[in-house]
Amino acid sequence: MPELPDVEIFRNYLNATALHKKIKTVRVSDDRILSDVSRRTLQRRLKGRELQKTRRHGKHLFAKISADGWLMLHFGMTGFLQFYKNRESRPPHVALEMVFEDDYRLAYDSQRRLGRVGLAKHPQTFAVEQNLGPDAMNGLGSTAFGDLMSGKSGMIKPALMNQKLIAGIGNIYADEILFQAKVHPKTPAEDLGNAELDRIFRAMQQVFEAAAEARADPDEMPDGFLLPRRREGAYCPRCGGKIEKIKVSGRSGYMCPDCQKRP
DNA sequence: AGTACCACCTGACGGC
DNA sequence: TGCCGTCAGGTGGTAC
């Protein structure tokens, strides 16, 4: 699930539920999700503090801890947040849980345990240390985007998904952006002209804005979206042709061979 | 530098 | 019904 729009939903969710509440207990039920921090350190840094505000960079969510530093959450393929009080609302694979003074809890659920939780000095320094590229939806302009992509010798889809180039785009939304921009996923990035790069940039903005409005729910996406039709043999919402499944750099994706012509 | 492939994990699904 | 292979929206390491 978690690409940029999903993480933005999680951010809003955390804002609406778990801010400004004193943390009573921190439960870590699986140490494998901890990144460069011990269970004890994480507990010590959170206990008695509160989360004050949030930031997002690409697929990473940060929550400012009162007193000092930030909590970092990355969701892998299957992570999500759940705020709850009663046991029956507890999700099934809770890896980390903060219990607040009023006994409400914020759970970080990670079925496949591919996500990571840690501490960061600041979202900005974290992004620099991890060599993350600029956030796809925050302060990046068409020209800067074009400069990032045109320097690459590989295919456009893996370039869009490269978090060190630009942060926030995953497999699903890379497909959607290229579909909207009518660009074949295997097009060499260096073959793209300014007009096409600008078209991809604008498609990216439009796709992420629509996804936010749809609350990242495929069923709520605009009619022209590929996202709810990620099946072989589904019909292209634009031309009615058959959607095709293709593998690009090891990941399977979907596209319309009629709308997205080979270069 | 890019890409393919494996690994990390768990669970769902289709075929036999 | 049950077993098995395959696949899943992420990322990092390794070998070409």
PDB file of C-alpha atoms (C1' of nucleotides) in Angstrom:
ATOM      1  CA  MET A   1       0.000   0.000   0.000  1.00  0.00           C
ATOM      2  CA  PRO A   2       2.331   2.680   1.171  1.00  0.00           C
ATOM      3  CA  GLU A   3       3.556   5.048  -1.469  1.00  0.00           C
ATOM      4  CA  LEU A   4       3.497   8.814  -1.143  1.00  0.00           C
ATOM      5  CA  PRO A   5      -0.309   9.261  -1.128  1.00  0.00           C
ATOM      6  CA  ASP A   6      -0.787   6.440   1.369  1.00  0.00           C
ATOM      7  CA  VAL A   7       1.851   7.801   3.706  1.00  0.00           C
ATOM      8  CA  GLU A   8       0.230  11.218   3.454  1.00  0.00           C
ATOM      9  CA  ILE A   9      -3.036   9.598   4.564  1.00  0.00           C
ATOM     10  CA  PHE A  10      -1.215   8.012   7.500  1.00  0.00           C
ATOM     11  CA  ARG A  11       0.207  11.420   8.359  1.00  0.00           C
ATOM     12  CA  ASN A  12      -3.215  13.040   8.417  1.00  0.00           C
ATOM     13  CA  TYR A  13      -4.511  10.110  10.416  1.00  0.00           C
ATOM     14  CA  LEU A  14      -1.777  10.464  13.002  1.00  0.00           C
ATOM     15  CA  ASN A  15      -2.399  14.231  13.153  1.00  0.00           C
ATOM     16  CA  ALA A  16      -6.092  13.684  13.758  1.00  0.00           C
ATOM     17  CA  THR A  17      -5.664  11.041  16.427  1.00  0.00           C
ATOM     18  CA  ALA A  18      -2.396  10.814  18.314  1.00  0.00           C
ATOM     19  CA  LEU A  19      -0.893  14.292  18.710  1.00  0.00           C
ATOM     20  CA  HIS A  20      -0.419  15.973  22.094  1.00  0.00           C
ATOM     21  CA  LYS A  21      -1.104  12.901  24.166  1.00  0.00           C
ATOM     22  CA  LYS A  22       1.318  11.798  26.821  1.00  0.00           C
ATOM     23  CA  ILE A  23       2.814   8.404  26.017  1.00  0.00           C
ATOM     24  CA  LYS A  24       2.435   6.052  28.955  1.00  0.00           C
ATOM     25  CA  THR A  25       3.985   2.889  27.535  1.00  0.00           C
ATOM     26  CA  VAL A  26       5.727   1.789  24.358  1.00  0.00           C
ATOM     27  CA  ARG A  27       5.395  -1.816  23.341  1.00  0.00           C
ATOM     28  CA  VAL A  28       7.688  -3.329  20.747  1.00  0.00           C
ATOM     29  CA  SER A  29       6.500  -6.799  19.857  1.00  0.00           C
ATOM     30  CA  ASP A  30       9.024  -7.494  17.112  1.00  0.00           C
ATOM     31  CA  ASP A  31      12.567  -6.130  17.187  1.00  0.00           C
ATOM     32  CA  ARG A  32      13.081  -6.886  13.511  1.00  0.00           C
ATOM     33  CA  ILE A  33      11.354  -3.680  12.534  1.00  0.00           C
ATOM     34  CA  LEU A  34      13.747  -1.507  14.527  1.00  0.00           C
ATOM     35  CA  SER A  35      16.290   0.340  12.442  1.00  0.00           C
ATOM     36  CA  ASP A  36      19.486   1.345  14.207  1.00  0.00           C
ATOM     37  CA  VAL A  37      17.805   1.664  17.562  1.00  0.00           C
ATOM     38  CA  SER A  38      17.370  -0.720  20.459  1.00  0.00           C
ATOM     39  CA  ARG A  39      14.013  -1.491  21.951  1.00  0.00           C
ATOM     40  CA  ARG A  40      15.128   0.089  25.220  1.00  0.00           C
ATOM     41  CA  THR A  41      16.353   3.302  23.625  1.00  0.00           C
ATOM     42  CA  LEU A  42      13.169   3.739  21.633  1.00  0.00           C
ATOM     43  CA  GLN A  43      11.069   3.175  24.736  1.00  0.00           C
ATOM     44  CA  ARG A  44      13.167   5.555  26.803  1.00  0.00           C
ATOM     45  CA  ARG A  45      12.973   8.287  24.191  1.00  0.00           C
ATOM     46  CA  LEU A  46       9.193   8.044  23.816  1.00  0.00           C
ATOM     47  CA  LYS A  47       7.949   7.294  27.299  1.00  0.00           C
ATOM     48  CA  GLY A  48       6.492  10.292  29.089  1.00  0.00           C
ATOM     49  CA  ARG A  49       6.757  12.412  25.929  1.00  0.00           C
ATOM     50  CA  GLU A  50       4.198  13.332  23.311  1.00  0.00           C
ATOM     51  CA  LEU A  51       4.082  13.550  19.547  1.00  0.00           C
ATOM     52  CA  GLN A  52       3.802  17.189  18.546  1.00  0.00           C
ATOM     53  CA  LYS A  53       3.678  17.406  14.763  1.00  0.00           C
ATOM     54  CA  THR A  54       4.417  15.364  11.672  1.00  0.00           C
ATOM     55  CA  ARG A  55       6.404  15.602   8.485  1.00  0.00           C
ATOM     56  CA  ARG A  56       6.615  13.380   5.446  1.00  0.00           C
ATOM     57  CA  HIS A  57       9.475  12.919   3.036  1.00  0.00           C
ATOM     58  CA  GLY A  58       8.702  10.505   0.238  1.00  0.00           C
ATOM     59  CA  LYS A  59       7.504   7.298   1.862  1.00  0.00           C
ATOM     60  CA  HIS A  60       8.915   8.185   5.275  1.00  0.00           C
ATOM     61  CA  LEU A  61       6.729   9.603   8.019  1.00  0.00           C
ATOM     62  CA  PHE A  62       8.213  11.528  10.930  1.00  0.00           C
ATOM     63  CA  ALA A  63       6.627  12.578  14.199  1.00  0.00           C
ATOM     64  CA  LYS A  64       8.319  15.138  16.419  1.00  0.00           C
ATOM     65  CA  ILE A  65       8.903  13.891  19.934  1.00  0.00           C
ATOM     66  CA  SER A  66       8.514  16.524  22.641  1.00  0.00           C
ATOM     67  CA  ALA A  67      11.868  17.427  24.129  1.00  0.00           C
ATOM     68  CA  ASP A  68      14.051  16.046  21.406  1.00  0.00           C
ATOM     69  CA  GLY A  69      14.238  14.357  18.026  1.00  0.00           C
ATOM     70  CA  TRP A  70      11.792  12.643  15.722  1.00  0.00           C
ATOM     71  CA  LEU A  71      10.213   9.232  15.436  1.00  0.00           C
ATOM     72  CA  MET A  72      10.693   7.782  11.943  1.00  0.00           C
ATOM     73  CA  LEU A  73       8.158   5.386  10.421  1.00  0.00           C
ATOM     74  CA  HIS A  74       8.565   3.545   7.142  1.00  0.00           C
ATOM     75  CA  PHE A  75       5.855   1.139   6.091  1.00  0.00           C
ATOM     76  CA  GLY A  76       7.419  -1.350   3.721  1.00  0.00           C
ATOM     77  CA  MET A  77       4.824  -3.165   1.637  1.00  0.00           C
ATOM     78  CA  THR A  78       2.189  -3.861   4.235  1.00  0.00           C
ATOM     79  CA  GLY A  79       2.479  -1.311   7.035  1.00  0.00           C
ATOM     80  CA  PHE A  80      -0.263   0.946   8.369  1.00  0.00           C
ATOM     81  CA  LEU A  81      -1.342   2.820  11.484  1.00  0.00           C
ATOM     82  CA  GLN A  82      -4.329   2.128  13.658  1.00  0.00           C
ATOM     83  CA  PHE A  83      -5.557   4.268  16.529  1.00  0.00           C
ATOM     84  CA  TYR A  84      -7.811   2.401  18.864  1.00  0.00           C
ATOM     85  CA  LYS A  85      -8.851   1.749  22.416  1.00  0.00           C
ATOM     86  CA  ASN A  86     -10.766  -1.493  22.518  1.00  0.00           C
ATOM     87  CA  ARG A  87      -9.121  -4.828  22.001  1.00  0.00           C
ATOM     88  CA  GLU A  88     -11.407  -5.805  19.149  1.00  0.00           C
ATOM     89  CA  SER A  89     -10.090  -2.903  17.090  1.00  0.00           C
ATOM     90  CA  ARG A  90      -6.501  -4.037  17.470  1.00  0.00           C
ATOM     91  CA  PRO A  91      -4.980  -4.936  14.113  1.00  0.00           C
ATOM     92  CA  PRO A  92      -3.500  -8.433  13.735  1.00  0.00           C
ATOM     93  CA  HIS A  93       0.238  -7.797  13.250  1.00  0.00           C
ATOM     94  CA  VAL A  94       1.168  -5.010  15.622  1.00  0.00           C
ATOM     95  CA  ALA A  95       4.907  -4.541  15.730  1.00  0.00           C
ATOM     96  CA  LEU A  96       4.979  -1.326  17.751  1.00  0.00           C
ATOM     97  CA  GLU A  97       2.387   0.311  19.921  1.00  0.00           C
ATOM     98  CA  MET A  98       2.264   3.509  21.934  1.00  0.00           C
ATOM     99  CA  VAL A  99      -0.199   3.532  24.801  1.00  0.00           C
ATOM    100  CA  PHE A 100      -1.340   7.010  25.793  1.00  0.00           C
ATOM    101  CA  GLU A 101      -2.455   8.240  29.171  1.00  0.00           C
ATOM    102  CA  ASP A 102      -6.102   7.973  28.209  1.00  0.00           C
ATOM    103  CA  ASP A 103      -5.543   4.329  27.220  1.00  0.00           C
ATOM    104  CA  TYR A 104      -5.971   4.985  23.519  1.00  0.00           C
ATOM    105  CA  ARG A 105      -3.246   3.360  21.470  1.00  0.00           C
ATOM    106  CA  LEU A 106      -1.460   4.033  18.233  1.00  0.00           C
ATOM    107  CA  ALA A 107      -0.408   0.774  16.620  1.00  0.00           C
ATOM    108  CA  TYR A 108       2.096   0.335  13.809  1.00  0.00           C
ATOM    109  CA  ASP A 109       1.032  -2.852  12.038  1.00  0.00           C
ATOM    110  CA  SER A 110       3.425  -4.650   9.695  1.00  0.00           C
ATOM    111  CA  GLN A 111       2.303  -8.018   8.439  1.00  0.00           C
ATOM    112  CA  ARG A 112       5.427  -8.784   6.430  1.00  0.00           C
ATOM    113  CA  ARG A 113       7.758  -6.852   8.689  1.00  0.00           C
ATOM    114  CA  LEU A 114       9.389  -5.110   5.770  1.00  0.00           C
ATOM    115  CA  GLY A 115       8.917  -1.646   7.227  1.00  0.00           C
ATOM    116  CA  ARG A 116      11.234   0.064   9.694  1.00  0.00           C
ATOM    117  CA  VAL A 117      10.861   2.275  12.733  1.00  0.00           C
ATOM    118  CA  GLY A 118      13.631   4.392  14.169  1.00  0.00           C
ATOM    119  CA  LEU A 119      14.746   7.726  15.519  1.00  0.00           C
ATOM    120  CA  ALA A 120      16.002  10.710  13.557  1.00  0.00           C
ATOM    121  CA  LYS A 121      17.543  13.986  14.557  1.00  0.00           C
ATOM    122  CA  HIS A 122      15.418  15.766  12.005  1.00  0.00           C
ATOM    123  CA  PRO A 123      13.552  14.731   8.828  1.00  0.00           C
ATOM    124  CA  GLN A 124      15.879  16.863   6.764  1.00  0.00           C
ATOM    125  CA  THR A 125      19.086  15.385   8.151  1.00  0.00           C
ATOM    126  CA  PHE A 126      17.567  11.909   7.817  1.00  0.00           C
ATOM    127  CA  ALA A 127      16.840  12.530   4.147  1.00  0.00           C
ATOM    128  CA  VAL A 128      20.393  13.752   3.592  1.00  0.00           C
ATOM    129  CA  GLU A 129      21.960  10.810   5.440  1.00  0.00           C
ATOM    130  CA  GLN A 130      19.856   8.315   3.513  1.00  0.00           C
ATOM    131  CA  ASN A 131      20.607  10.046   0.221  1.00  0.00           C
ATOM    132  CA  LEU A 132      16.920  10.485  -0.482  1.00  0.00           C
ATOM    133  CA  GLY A 133      15.988  12.651  -3.421  1.00  0.00           C
ATOM    134  CA  PRO A 134      13.580  15.573  -3.102  1.00  0.00           C
ATOM    135  CA  ASP A 135      10.002  14.758  -2.149  1.00  0.00           C
ATOM    136  CA  ALA A 136       7.904  14.301  -5.273  1.00  0.00           C
ATOM    137  CA  MET A 137       5.161  16.657  -4.061  1.00  0.00           C
ATOM    138  CA  ASN A 138       6.999  19.215  -2.012  1.00  0.00           C
ATOM    139  CA  GLY A 139       8.885  22.039  -3.643  1.00  0.00           C
ATOM    140  CA  LEU A 140       9.969  20.214  -6.776  1.00  0.00           C
ATOM    141  CA  GLY A 141       9.402  22.098 -10.018  1.00  0.00           C
ATOM    142  CA  SER A 142       9.144  20.870 -13.573  1.00  0.00           C
ATOM    143  CA  THR A 143      12.616  22.076 -14.500  1.00  0.00           C
ATOM    144  CA  ALA A 144      14.306  20.462 -11.508  1.00  0.00           C
ATOM    145  CA  PHE A 145      12.382  17.257 -12.215  1.00  0.00           C
ATOM    146  CA  GLY A 146      13.479  17.313 -15.839  1.00  0.00           C
ATOM    147  CA  ASP A 147      17.097  17.805 -14.810  1.00  0.00           C
ATOM    148  CA  LEU A 148      16.900  14.832 -12.442  1.00  0.00           C
ATOM    149  CA  MET A 149      15.502  12.489 -15.071  1.00  0.00           C
ATOM    150  CA  SER A 150      17.289  13.584 -18.217  1.00  0.00           C
ATOM    151  CA  GLY A 151      20.678  12.752 -16.754  1.00  0.00           C
ATOM    152  CA  LYS A 152      19.796   9.069 -16.415  1.00  0.00           C
ATOM    153  CA  SER A 153      20.781   6.397 -18.883  1.00  0.00           C
ATOM    154  CA  GLY A 154      18.305   3.772 -17.668  1.00  0.00           C
ATOM    155  CA  MET A 155      14.589   3.309 -18.255  1.00  0.00           C
ATOM    156  CA  ILE A 156      12.110   5.899 -17.041  1.00  0.00           C
ATOM    157  CA  LYS A 157      10.093   3.661 -14.724  1.00  0.00           C
ATOM    158  CA  PRO A 158      12.963   2.541 -12.496  1.00  0.00           C
ATOM    159  CA  ALA A 159      14.211   6.139 -12.491  1.00  0.00           C
ATOM    160  CA  LEU A 160      10.846   7.346 -11.167  1.00  0.00           C
ATOM    161  CA  MET A 161      10.943   4.641  -8.519  1.00  0.00           C
ATOM    162  CA  ASN A 162      14.504   5.411  -7.456  1.00  0.00           C
ATOM    163  CA  GLN A 163      14.122   7.033  -4.032  1.00  0.00           C
ATOM    164  CA  LYS A 164      17.616   8.477  -4.259  1.00  0.00           C
ATOM    165  CA  LEU A 165      16.541  10.449  -7.306  1.00  0.00           C
ATOM    166  CA  ILE A 166      13.033  11.442  -6.250  1.00  0.00           C
ATOM    167  CA  ALA A 167      11.260  10.286  -3.106  1.00  0.00           C
ATOM    168  CA  GLY A 168       7.734   8.945  -2.905  1.00  0.00           C
ATOM    169  CA  ILE A 169       6.931   7.064  -6.128  1.00  0.00           C
ATOM    170  CA  GLY A 170       6.474   3.285  -5.973  1.00  0.00           C
ATOM    171  CA  ASN A 171       5.450   0.606  -8.431  1.00  0.00           C
ATOM    172  CA  ILE A 172       1.736   1.400  -8.567  1.00  0.00           C
ATOM    173  CA  TYR A 173       1.999   5.136  -8.963  1.00  0.00           C
ATOM    174  CA  ALA A 174       4.922   4.916 -11.382  1.00  0.00           C
ATOM    175  CA  ASP A 175       2.597   2.914 -13.633  1.00  0.00           C
ATOM    176  CA  GLU A 176      -0.216   5.418 -13.154  1.00  0.00           C
ATOM    177  CA  ILE A 177       1.976   8.435 -13.877  1.00  0.00           C
ATOM    178  CA  LEU A 178       3.402   6.898 -17.052  1.00  0.00           C
ATOM    179  CA  PHE A 179      -0.056   5.842 -18.178  1.00  0.00           C
ATOM    180  CA  GLN A 180      -1.408   9.362 -17.686  1.00  0.00           C
ATOM    181  CA  ALA A 181       1.616  10.834 -19.458  1.00  0.00           C
ATOM    182  CA  LYS A 182       1.318   8.265 -22.277  1.00  0.00           C
ATOM    183  CA  VAL A 183       4.907   7.163 -21.928  1.00  0.00           C
ATOM    184  CA  HIS A 184       6.109   3.565 -22.196  1.00  0.00           C
ATOM    185  CA  PRO A 185       7.720   2.411 -18.930  1.00  0.00           C
ATOM    186  CA  LYS A 186      10.798   1.119 -20.760  1.00  0.00           C
ATOM    187  CA  THR A 187      11.557   4.377 -22.530  1.00  0.00           C
ATOM    188  CA  PRO A 188      15.198   5.310 -21.908  1.00  0.00           C
ATOM    189  CA  ALA A 189      15.117   8.433 -19.760  1.00  0.00           C
ATOM    190  CA  GLU A 190      17.683  10.098 -21.982  1.00  0.00           C
ATOM    191  CA  ASP A 191      15.372   9.751 -24.988  1.00  0.00           C
ATOM    192  CA  LEU A 192      12.740  11.930 -23.354  1.00  0.00           C
ATOM    193  CA  GLY A 193      12.569  15.516 -24.501  1.00  0.00           C
ATOM    194  CA  ASN A 194      11.632  18.509 -22.402  1.00  0.00           C
ATOM    195  CA  ALA A 195       8.009  18.357 -23.501  1.00  0.00           C
ATOM    196  CA  GLU A 196       7.650  14.718 -22.475  1.00  0.00           C
ATOM    197  CA  LEU A 197       9.440  15.238 -19.169  1.00  0.00           C
ATOM    198  CA  ASP A 198       7.138  18.130 -18.423  1.00  0.00           C
ATOM    199  CA  ARG A 199       4.164  15.943 -19.315  1.00  0.00           C
ATOM    200  CA  ILE A 200       5.395  13.293 -16.857  1.00  0.00           C
ATOM    201  CA  PHE A 201       5.912  15.924 -14.180  1.00  0.00           C
ATOM    202  CA  ARG A 202       2.418  17.304 -14.616  1.00  0.00           C
ATOM    203  CA  ALA A 203       0.965  13.795 -14.673  1.00  0.00           C
ATOM    204  CA  MET A 204       2.762  13.095 -11.406  1.00  0.00           C
ATOM    205  CA  GLN A 205       1.228  16.144  -9.736  1.00  0.00           C
ATOM    206  CA  GLN A 206      -2.211  15.442 -11.079  1.00  0.00           C
ATOM    207  CA  VAL A 207      -2.067  11.767 -10.089  1.00  0.00           C
ATOM    208  CA  PHE A 208      -0.931  12.494  -6.546  1.00  0.00           C
ATOM    209  CA  GLU A 209      -3.514  15.235  -6.097  1.00  0.00           C
ATOM    210  CA  ALA A 210      -6.290  12.951  -7.316  1.00  0.00           C
ATOM    211  CA  ALA A 211      -4.993  10.126  -5.122  1.00  0.00           C
ATOM    212  CA  ALA A 212      -5.080  12.400  -2.090  1.00  0.00           C
ATOM    213  CA  GLU A 213      -8.632  13.382  -2.891  1.00  0.00           C
ATOM    214  CA  ALA A 214      -9.574   9.722  -3.278  1.00  0.00           C
ATOM    215  CA  ARG A 215      -7.912   9.030   0.062  1.00  0.00           C
ATOM    216  CA  ALA A 216      -5.671   6.592  -1.838  1.00  0.00           C
ATOM    217  CA  ASP A 217      -8.637   4.276  -2.336  1.00  0.00           C
ATOM    218  CA  PRO A 218      -8.539   2.687  -5.826  1.00  0.00           C
ATOM    219  CA  ASP A 219     -12.331   2.609  -5.963  1.00  0.00           C
ATOM    220  CA  GLU A 220     -12.485   6.361  -5.495  1.00  0.00           C
ATOM    221  CA  MET A 221      -9.954   7.252  -8.190  1.00  0.00           C
ATOM    222  CA  PRO A 222     -11.073   9.282 -11.223  1.00  0.00           C
ATOM    223  CA  ASP A 223     -12.536   7.356 -14.165  1.00  0.00           C
ATOM    224  CA  GLY A 224      -9.475   7.728 -16.341  1.00  0.00           C
ATOM    225  CA  PHE A 225      -7.184   5.983 -13.891  1.00  0.00           C
ATOM    226  CA  LEU A 226      -5.347   2.759 -14.562  1.00  0.00           C
ATOM    227  CA  LEU A 227      -5.064   1.986 -10.852  1.00  0.00           C
ATOM    228  CA  PRO A 228      -8.330   0.062 -10.389  1.00  0.00           C
ATOM    229  CA  ARG A 229      -7.611  -1.937 -13.551  1.00  0.00           C
ATOM    230  CA  ARG A 230      -4.345  -3.567 -12.663  1.00  0.00           C
ATOM    231  CA  ARG A 231      -5.262  -6.908 -14.184  1.00  0.00           C
ATOM    232  CA  GLU A 232      -4.277  -8.613 -17.363  1.00  0.00           C
ATOM    233  CA  GLY A 233      -7.097  -8.359 -19.856  1.00  0.00           C
ATOM    234  CA  ALA A 234      -8.715  -5.379 -18.174  1.00  0.00           C
ATOM    235  CA  TYR A 235      -9.747  -2.605 -20.512  1.00  0.00           C
ATOM    236  CA  CYS A 236      -7.922   0.666 -20.933  1.00  0.00           C
ATOM    237  CA  PRO A 237     -10.089   3.490 -19.581  1.00  0.00           C
ATOM    238  CA  ARG A 238      -8.882   5.729 -22.399  1.00  0.00           C
ATOM    239  CA  CYS A 239      -8.940   3.636 -25.571  1.00  0.00           C
ATOM    240  CA  GLY A 240     -10.733   0.464 -24.524  1.00  0.00           C
ATOM    241  CA  GLY A 241      -7.777  -1.706 -25.521  1.00  0.00           C
ATOM    242  CA  LYS A 242      -6.426  -4.556 -23.443  1.00  0.00           C
ATOM    243  CA  ILE A 243      -4.181  -3.738 -20.515  1.00  0.00           C
ATOM    244  CA  GLU A 244      -0.900  -5.628 -20.579  1.00  0.00           C
ATOM    245  CA  LYS A 245       1.271  -6.928 -17.791  1.00  0.00           C
ATOM    246  CA  ILE A 246       4.991  -6.357 -18.252  1.00  0.00           C
ATOM    247  CA  LYS A 247       8.079  -6.824 -16.148  1.00  0.00           C
ATOM    248  CA  VAL A 248      10.407  -3.864 -15.856  1.00  0.00           C
ATOM    249  CA  SER A 249      13.582  -4.217 -13.811  1.00  0.00           C
ATOM    250  CA  GLY A 250      12.164  -7.129 -11.897  1.00  0.00           C
ATOM    251  CA  ARG A 251       8.838  -5.565 -10.915  1.00  0.00           C
ATOM    252  CA  SER A 252       5.602  -6.393 -12.645  1.00  0.00           C
ATOM    253  CA  GLY A 253       3.593  -3.495 -13.917  1.00  0.00           C
ATOM    254  CA  TYR A 254       0.577  -2.726 -16.058  1.00  0.00           C
ATOM    255  CA  MET A 255       0.229  -0.518 -19.102  1.00  0.00           C
ATOM    256  CA  CYS A 256      -1.777   0.104 -22.241  1.00  0.00           C
ATOM    257  CA  PRO A 257       0.278  -0.867 -25.299  1.00  0.00           C
ATOM    258  CA  ASP A 258      -1.872   1.360 -27.528  1.00  0.00           C
ATOM    259  CA  CYS A 259      -1.690   4.506 -25.407  1.00  0.00           C
ATOM    260  CA  GLN A 260       1.898   4.033 -24.282  1.00  0.00           C
ATOM    261  CA  LYS A 261       3.788   3.331 -27.480  1.00  0.00           C
ATOM    262  CA  ARG A 262       7.264   1.910 -27.461  1.00  0.00           C
ATOM    263  CA  PRO A 263       9.846   4.612 -28.105  1.00  0.00           C
TER     264      PRO A 263
ATOM    265  C1'  DA B   1      25.697   3.234 -13.829  1.00  0.00           C
ATOM    266  C1'  DG B   2      21.953  -0.020 -14.520  1.00  0.00           C
ATOM    267  C1'  DT B   3      19.895  -4.190 -14.192  1.00  0.00           C
ATOM    268  C1'  DA B   4      18.847  -8.848 -12.726  1.00  0.00           C
ATOM    269  C1'  DC B   5      18.454 -11.647  -9.044  1.00  0.00           C
ATOM    270  C1'  DC B   6      18.234 -12.908  -4.297  1.00  0.00           C
ATOM    271  C1'  DA B   7      16.976 -11.982   0.421  1.00  0.00           C
ATOM    272  C1'  DC B   8      14.108 -10.272   3.893  1.00  0.00           C
ATOM    273  C1'  DC B   9       8.946 -11.800   5.651  1.00  0.00           C
ATOM    274  C1'  DT B  10       4.021 -13.442   5.638  1.00  0.00           C
ATOM    275  C1'  DG B  11      -0.180 -14.617   3.569  1.00  0.00           C
ATOM    276  C1'  DA B  12      -3.431 -15.130  -0.294  1.00  0.00           C
ATOM    277  C1'  DC B  13      -4.631 -17.426  -4.346  1.00  0.00           C
ATOM    278  C1'  DG B  14      -4.882 -20.596  -8.301  1.00  0.00           C
ATOM    279  C1'  DG B  15      -3.739 -25.085 -10.189  1.00  0.00           C
ATOM    280  C1'  DC B  16      -3.494 -29.798  -9.663  1.00  0.00           C
TER     281       DC B  16
ATOM    282  C1'  DT C   1      -9.088 -30.943   1.180  1.00  0.00           C
ATOM    283  C1'  DG C   2      -4.291 -30.209   0.846  1.00  0.00           C
ATOM    284  C1'  DC C   3       0.069 -29.171  -1.027  1.00  0.00           C
ATOM    285  C1'  DC C   4       2.902 -26.219  -3.979  1.00  0.00           C
ATOM    286  C1'  DG C   5       4.380 -22.586  -6.754  1.00  0.00           C
ATOM    287  C1'  DT C   6       3.752 -17.809  -7.514  1.00  0.00           C
ATOM    288  C1'  DC C   7       2.908 -13.370  -6.387  1.00  0.00           C
ATOM    289  C1'  DA C   8       2.394  -9.010  -3.558  1.00  0.00           C
ATOM    290  C1'  DG C   9       2.119  -1.353  -3.774  1.00  0.00           C
ATOM    291  C1'  DG C  10       9.555  -1.840  -0.482  1.00  0.00           C
ATOM    292  C1'  DT C  11      14.433  -1.861  -0.129  1.00  0.00           C
ATOM    293  C1'  DG C  12      19.302  -3.376   0.152  1.00  0.00           C
ATOM    294  C1'  DG C  13      23.203  -6.289  -1.279  1.00  0.00           C
ATOM    295  C1'  DT C  14      25.675  -8.616  -4.894  1.00  0.00           C
ATOM    296  C1'  DA C  15      27.251  -9.991  -9.267  1.00  0.00           C
ATOM    297  C1'  DC C  16      27.557  -8.941 -13.912  1.00  0.00           C
TER     298       DC C  16
END
